[in-house]
Amino acid sequence: MATESKEVLYGLYDDEEILMDAVRKAKADHLEIMDVFTPFPVHGLDPILGLQESRLHIAGFVYGMIGTLTAFLFMTWVFTRDWPIIFGGKPYWSVPSFIPITFELTVLFSAIGMVVSFYTVCGLGPGVTNEVLDDRITDDKFCIAFQTNGSSSEDINGLRSFFSATGASEVNTKVIS
Amino acid sequence: MSAIVSPIRNPLVTGNKSYHDITEDLVSPTEKTPSGLWVFGLMISLGLLTFGVFCIAWTIWFGIGSWNLNRTVGWGWDITNFVWWIGIGHAGTLISAILLLFRQKWRTGVNRAAEAMTIFAVLCAALFPGIHVGRAWVVFYFFPYPNTRGPLWVNFNSPLLWDLFAISTYFTVSLLFWYTGLVPDFATVRDRAKGIRKRIYNFLSFGWTGSAKHWQRWESLSLVLAGLATPLVLSVHTIVSFDFATSVIPGWHTTIFPPYFVAGAIFSGFAMVLTLMLITRKVLHLQDYITMEHIESMNKVILLTGSIVGVAYLTELFVAWYSVYPYEQFAFFNRALGPYWWSYWGMMICNVITPQLFWFRSIRRSIFWTFFLSIIINIGMWFERFVIIATTLARDYLPSSWSYYSPTWVEIGIFLGTLGIFFTLFLIFTRVAPVVAVAEIKSILKTGGDQYIGPNAKPHHHHSHSHGHTTHAHSHDDGHGHDDHKGGNDAAHGIVGDVADVVVENDDLKKVEGIGPKIEGLLNDAGIRTFRQLANTDVETIKEILVAAGNRFANKVPDTWPRQAEMAADGKWDELQAWQDILDGGKE
């Protein structure tokens, strides 16, 4: 699917606290924010933006359980079915000595699974190039972006006055694919 | 809005940094041509690395016989070095994971470098099991894979196999954790770079944009990885200690080993972090980010873990006596007074006695002492592993088999080679990635910056004056009745140096064209904190302040500053803006 290009009107703010006030105002004014970009994780922004809590940790738990079962069932199968060997007079199915590897694989599966999921759901990864609205967003600017495809000039003027009313230091437009 | 921070906390970022300053300071080392010192360091490291590779090739070509291991002493420098490197590799994950869970903000200054160090140290460690088995080309036999011999599986009951799983997992998780932290910082580097550098960092940054949702997931991921890595880091050295503790060798067969090894690992890891960071901090001028607070905090961890290690040594001795088991008693007698007495006492002095110096605050806060003791601890922890391994093996159950072991040049060369690998990788790392986590430092600035907390903090009023636009200009006016009054008083006294008893909210004097952060600081120091105060100060007085601050400021022309400040104080932002458009750097 050829993604249609997005016309974006965005404002840059100098401080995360001004940004948060601006986001609050945007929500109060029922403006539809496309995205907010910040140079670092701003605590307290998610509830204002109305972002749902990430479910990544639930996925992490599931991956971990898969690791636990893989390790434990595999060792069980090897030592009770496939090739039973007596080590040091212990029973074939010597559960305590399976614990370390079971633990390690739980952690390993969970970590790899979560990291892969993270990059997949964010659409990030090696070779991915996302167009950035402004190079200073990863430096010291805090950005609110609105998509303006098909917006009337009144709407755009409304957004511009929103930016100037909330203390944006710069307002720009950009078309991104 | 800034989180509440206890006023007794000392700042973690000094130098009155803005977000942009942080980017500039931390990213610029990756953009400059390397210094001569760096090139010199790299040459030495590469020299060691080359010699190490030569010795490894020698070992593989001629076999393990080129080492001095014998029938009695089956593990020597190889496993000593292995455990030493693994131990060093523990500080990174401790700093990034456990301190993240404990919400210790000082970790942000050192976590990036410590994690890098972890990865490089684990690489060096992993080399030894790979070559000490002799036939390095069939080292894949370690892993359970469906082979044509049955398949015959590896022994899942063996601590050595647990160790393989622990270390592979540890390496993988540390690498993922480290890289995920690096992605936003690589994006920062990318957005400053041009040409081929931009292409490379674009690839490395995985297309990171800084979207709020991405940050939310990133934080969730970091937290869960930290939660996973915390038991992991404890498990790794526990399992390394099982390599010894599950055997029936007196001196190894002790239940104290897991906690004792973990404490020792953290102890040596922090020592190595300090050794590296004290140099890095100096060479890359990171004193504002890795402050005395960081160094002192790490020294406290060293003091704690060093004391645990000391108690463990003494407990071993006590238990040997208390067990009334002659072989155990002999093992410890032999360690302290046998042929390897020098390594035992080296270990005792380096690990038990010298870290106790950190009880003195002045030593914890001394760069020289910290560096010196960190080297001593690195040496001491190497001795510890040597004592446990070689000393114990050399005098086993059967006196006729007793022997003495000392390394050949090949074994020493491989150890030097791992030092070369480690420092080569670290030096390259300091050139390609920000050594201090840029985004994380920014996220603690408002709770850890010296302009917000600590003795030099300005009475800070967030965000109302930092931008000259309409809404905030109003609130600024509203809140200014009392300021005006006090400002007037101050001006009546001329320059009042001490305004501590007057509650004045600082204005952002940088709004006056010609005043930057430095000059703002000078004016603040002279008691000029609000626009009104500046408006009421005459030009001559401002000149005096500037001249007193040295040549850099003496040629500034403050003629328009009081008038600009007056407009700001009156809330005439549009008028000021219009005038500033005409002004040239604040001059008429």
mmCIF file of N, CA and C in Angstrom, chain B residues 110-171:
data_model
loop_
_atom_site.group_PDB
_atom_site.id
_atom_site.type_symbol
_atom_site.label_atom_id
_atom_site.label_comp_id
_atom_site.label_asym_id
_atom_site.label_seq_id
_atom_site.Cartn_x
_atom_site.Cartn_y
_atom_site.Cartn_z
ATOM 1 N N VAL B 110 26.560 7.191 34.782
ATOM 2 C CA VAL B 110 27.553 6.146 34.518
ATOM 3 C C VAL B 110 26.979 4.891 33.884
ATOM 4 N N ASN B 111 25.634 4.799 33.720
ATOM 5 C CA ASN B 111 25.094 3.503 33.298
ATOM 6 C C ASN B 111 25.527 3.092 31.896
ATOM 7 N N ARG B 112 25.565 4.062 30.972
ATOM 8 C CA ARG B 112 25.906 3.734 29.601
ATOM 9 C C ARG B 112 27.300 3.100 29.514
ATOM 10 N N ALA B 113 28.260 3.778 30.125
ATOM 11 C CA ALA B 113 29.633 3.279 30.050
ATOM 12 C C ALA B 113 29.770 1.966 30.811
ATOM 13 N N ALA B 114 29.057 1.846 31.921
ATOM 14 C CA ALA B 114 29.161 0.622 32.707
ATOM 15 C C ALA B 114 28.571 -0.564 31.958
ATOM 16 N N GLU B 115 27.479 -0.315 31.221
ATOM 17 C CA GLU B 115 26.894 -1.401 30.431
ATOM 18 C C GLU B 115 27.822 -1.808 29.303
ATOM 19 N N ALA B 116 28.436 -0.796 28.675
ATOM 20 C CA ALA B 116 29.394 -1.110 27.606
ATOM 21 C C ALA B 116 30.516 -1.959 28.176
ATOM 22 N N MET B 117 30.992 -1.544 29.350
ATOM 23 C CA MET B 117 32.070 -2.264 30.010
ATOM 24 C C MET B 117 31.661 -3.711 30.298
ATOM 25 N N THR B 118 30.413 -3.893 30.728
ATOM 26 C CA THR B 118 29.892 -5.231 30.985
ATOM 27 C C THR B 118 30.004 -6.108 29.761
ATOM 28 N N ILE B 119 29.554 -5.563 28.636
ATOM 29 C CA ILE B 119 29.532 -6.358 27.418
ATOM 30 C C ILE B 119 30.943 -6.727 26.997
ATOM 31 N N PHE B 120 31.862 -5.754 27.076
ATOM 32 C CA PHE B 120 33.234 -6.031 26.662
ATOM 33 C C PHE B 120 33.895 -7.017 27.627
ATOM 34 N N ALA B 121 33.596 -6.863 28.915
ATOM 35 C CA ALA B 121 34.200 -7.770 29.895
ATOM 36 C C ALA B 121 33.688 -9.193 29.713
ATOM 37 N N VAL B 122 32.385 -9.334 29.432
ATOM 38 C CA VAL B 122 31.842 -10.676 29.244
ATOM 39 C C VAL B 122 32.434 -11.315 27.985
ATOM 40 N N LEU B 123 32.667 -10.489 26.957
ATOM 41 C CA LEU B 123 33.330 -11.012 25.758
ATOM 42 C C LEU B 123 34.707 -11.575 26.099
ATOM 43 N N CYS B 124 35.471 -10.794 26.881
ATOM 44 C CA CYS B 124 36.812 -11.247 27.273
ATOM 45 C C CYS B 124 36.711 -12.530 28.084
ATOM 46 N N ALA B 125 35.715 -12.577 28.978
ATOM 47 C CA ALA B 125 35.552 -13.757 29.818
ATOM 48 C C ALA B 125 35.229 -14.980 28.979
ATOM 49 N N ALA B 126 34.309 -14.799 28.025
ATOM 50 C CA ALA B 126 33.821 -15.936 27.246
ATOM 51 C C ALA B 126 34.931 -16.573 26.415
ATOM 52 N N LEU B 127 35.978 -15.795 26.168
ATOM 53 C CA LEU B 127 37.103 -16.321 25.404
ATOM 54 C C LEU B 127 37.753 -17.520 26.101
ATOM 55 N N PHE B 128 37.850 -17.447 27.440
ATOM 56 C CA PHE B 128 38.653 -18.449 28.155
ATOM 57 C C PHE B 128 38.051 -19.853 28.135
ATOM 58 N N PRO B 129 36.749 -20.005 28.449
ATOM 59 C CA PRO B 129 36.203 -21.357 28.332
ATOM 60 C C PRO B 129 36.334 -21.873 26.900
ATOM 61 N N GLY B 130 36.255 -20.964 25.941
ATOM 62 C CA GLY B 130 36.356 -21.362 24.539
ATOM 63 C C GLY B 130 37.701 -21.967 24.206
ATOM 64 N N ILE B 131 38.789 -21.390 24.756
ATOM 65 C CA ILE B 131 40.106 -21.914 24.388
ATOM 66 C C ILE B 131 40.657 -22.918 25.391
ATOM 67 N N HIS B 132 40.204 -22.873 26.650
ATOM 68 C CA HIS B 132 40.859 -23.753 27.622
ATOM 69 C C HIS B 132 40.450 -25.215 27.447
ATOM 70 N N VAL B 133 39.409 -25.457 26.630
ATOM 71 C CA VAL B 133 39.041 -26.852 26.389
ATOM 72 C C VAL B 133 39.990 -27.501 25.379
ATOM 73 N N GLY B 134 40.865 -26.696 24.781
ATOM 74 C CA GLY B 134 41.877 -27.273 23.918
ATOM 75 C C GLY B 134 41.497 -27.263 22.459
ATOM 76 N N ARG B 135 40.442 -27.965 22.105
ATOM 77 C CA ARG B 135 40.069 -28.016 20.689
ATOM 78 C C ARG B 135 38.987 -26.972 20.427
ATOM 79 N N ALA B 136 39.440 -25.757 20.199
ATOM 80 C CA ALA B 136 38.499 -24.639 20.079
ATOM 81 C C ALA B 136 37.575 -24.787 18.876
ATOM 82 N N TRP B 137 38.013 -25.587 17.902
ATOM 83 C CA TRP B 137 37.189 -25.710 16.691
ATOM 84 C C TRP B 137 35.964 -26.600 16.897
ATOM 85 N N VAL B 138 35.905 -27.326 17.994
ATOM 86 C CA VAL B 138 34.678 -28.098 18.246
ATOM 87 C C VAL B 138 33.958 -27.577 19.487
ATOM 88 N N VAL B 139 34.132 -26.276 19.698
ATOM 89 C CA VAL B 139 33.576 -25.700 20.921
ATOM 90 C C VAL B 139 32.045 -25.708 20.897
ATOM 91 N N PHE B 140 31.476 -25.920 19.711
ATOM 92 C CA PHE B 140 30.005 -26.011 19.641
ATOM 93 C C PHE B 140 29.473 -27.258 20.342
ATOM 94 N N TYR B 141 30.356 -28.179 20.704
ATOM 95 C CA TYR B 141 29.913 -29.335 21.507
ATOM 96 C C TYR B 141 29.307 -28.897 22.837
ATOM 97 N N PHE B 142 29.667 -27.683 23.281
ATOM 98 C CA PHE B 142 29.091 -27.149 24.526
ATOM 99 C C PHE B 142 27.575 -27.120 24.479
ATOM 100 N N PHE B 143 27.057 -26.844 23.279
ATOM 101 C CA PHE B 143 25.635 -26.539 23.187
ATOM 102 C C PHE B 143 24.828 -27.798 22.901
ATOM 103 N N PRO B 144 23.613 -27.874 23.446
ATOM 104 C CA PRO B 144 22.758 -29.010 23.115
ATOM 105 C C PRO B 144 22.199 -28.808 21.711
ATOM 106 N N TYR B 145 22.648 -29.589 20.776
ATOM 107 C CA TYR B 145 22.122 -29.481 19.413
ATOM 108 C C TYR B 145 21.869 -30.900 18.919
ATOM 109 N N PRO B 146 20.920 -31.052 18.001
ATOM 110 C CA PRO B 146 20.595 -32.401 17.541
ATOM 111 C C PRO B 146 21.739 -32.972 16.700
ATOM 112 N N ASN B 147 22.581 -33.808 17.311
ATOM 113 C CA ASN B 147 23.780 -34.295 16.637
ATOM 114 C C ASN B 147 23.554 -35.710 16.130
ATOM 115 N N THR B 148 24.551 -36.246 15.451
ATOM 116 C CA THR B 148 24.400 -37.568 14.835
ATOM 117 C C THR B 148 24.829 -38.690 15.772
ATOM 118 N N ARG B 149 25.136 -38.361 17.018
ATOM 119 C CA ARG B 149 25.599 -39.385 17.957
ATOM 120 C C ARG B 149 24.452 -39.868 18.838
ATOM 121 N N GLY B 150 23.276 -39.876 18.341
ATOM 122 C CA GLY B 150 22.181 -40.410 19.164
ATOM 123 C C GLY B 150 20.829 -39.778 18.969
ATOM 124 N N PRO B 151 20.635 -38.520 19.145
ATOM 125 C CA PRO B 151 21.593 -37.508 19.596
ATOM 126 C C PRO B 151 21.952 -37.657 21.082
ATOM 127 N N LEU B 152 23.209 -37.436 21.348
ATOM 128 C CA LEU B 152 23.693 -37.444 22.719
ATOM 129 C C LEU B 152 23.665 -36.014 23.225
ATOM 130 N N TRP B 153 22.954 -35.829 24.333
ATOM 131 C CA TRP B 153 22.778 -34.451 24.823
ATOM 132 C C TRP B 153 23.887 -34.095 25.808
ATOM 133 N N VAL B 154 24.031 -32.813 26.019
ATOM 134 C CA VAL B 154 24.955 -32.351 27.070
ATOM 135 C C VAL B 154 24.337 -32.652 28.429
ATOM 136 N N ASN B 155 25.150 -32.557 29.475
ATOM 137 C CA ASN B 155 24.646 -32.885 30.802
ATOM 138 C C ASN B 155 24.017 -31.665 31.460
ATOM 139 N N PHE B 156 22.687 -31.651 31.457
ATOM 140 C CA PHE B 156 21.982 -30.499 32.015
ATOM 141 C C PHE B 156 22.103 -30.418 33.530
ATOM 142 N N ASN B 157 22.670 -31.439 34.156
ATOM 143 C CA ASN B 157 22.863 -31.399 35.608
ATOM 144 C C ASN B 157 24.192 -30.763 35.989
ATOM 145 N N SER B 158 25.007 -30.406 34.997
ATOM 146 C CA SER B 158 26.351 -29.939 35.310
ATOM 147 C C SER B 158 26.400 -28.421 35.488
ATOM 148 N N PRO B 159 27.015 -27.971 36.568
ATOM 149 C CA PRO B 159 27.141 -26.527 36.781
ATOM 150 C C PRO B 159 27.890 -25.843 35.642
ATOM 151 N N LEU B 160 28.802 -26.554 34.995
ATOM 152 C CA LEU B 160 29.517 -25.926 33.891
ATOM 153 C C LEU B 160 28.561 -25.601 32.746
ATOM 154 N N LEU B 161 27.575 -26.465 32.537
ATOM 155 C CA LEU B 161 26.594 -26.175 31.495
ATOM 156 C C LEU B 161 25.660 -25.049 31.936
ATOM 157 N N TRP B 162 25.299 -25.061 33.237
ATOM 158 C CA TRP B 162 24.475 -23.940 33.740
ATOM 159 C C TRP B 162 25.203 -22.633 33.474
ATOM 160 N N ASP B 163 26.508 -22.670 33.697
ATOM 161 C CA ASP B 163 27.323 -21.479 33.509
ATOM 162 C C ASP B 163 27.260 -21.007 32.054
ATOM 163 N N LEU B 164 27.328 -21.956 31.138
ATOM 164 C CA LEU B 164 27.235 -21.602 29.723
ATOM 165 C C LEU B 164 25.921 -20.884 29.436
ATOM 166 N N PHE B 165 24.825 -21.435 29.963
ATOM 167 C CA PHE B 165 23.525 -20.802 29.748
ATOM 168 C C PHE B 165 23.470 -19.445 30.433
ATOM 169 N N ALA B 166 24.000 -19.370 31.641
ATOM 170 C CA ALA B 166 23.934 -18.111 32.397
ATOM 171 C C ALA B 166 24.687 -17.019 31.659
ATOM 172 N N ILE B 167 25.890 -17.358 31.186
ATOM 173 C CA ILE B 167 26.709 -16.314 30.580
ATOM 174 C C ILE B 167 26.181 -15.928 29.202
ATOM 175 N N SER B 168 25.708 -16.896 28.429
ATOM 176 C CA SER B 168 25.115 -16.534 27.132
ATOM 177 C C SER B 168 23.896 -15.639 27.340
ATOM 178 N N THR B 169 23.057 -16.008 28.310
ATOM 179 C CA THR B 169 21.868 -15.201 28.568
ATOM 180 C C THR B 169 22.268 -13.813 29.035
ATOM 181 N N TYR B 170 23.233 -13.777 29.936
ATOM 182 C CA TYR B 170 23.659 -12.498 30.482
ATOM 183 C C TYR B 170 24.191 -11.590 29.387
ATOM 184 N N PHE B 171 24.998 -12.151 28.530
ATOM 185 C CA PHE B 171 25.567 -11.355 27.440
ATOM 186 C C PHE B 171 24.457 -10.831 26.528
#
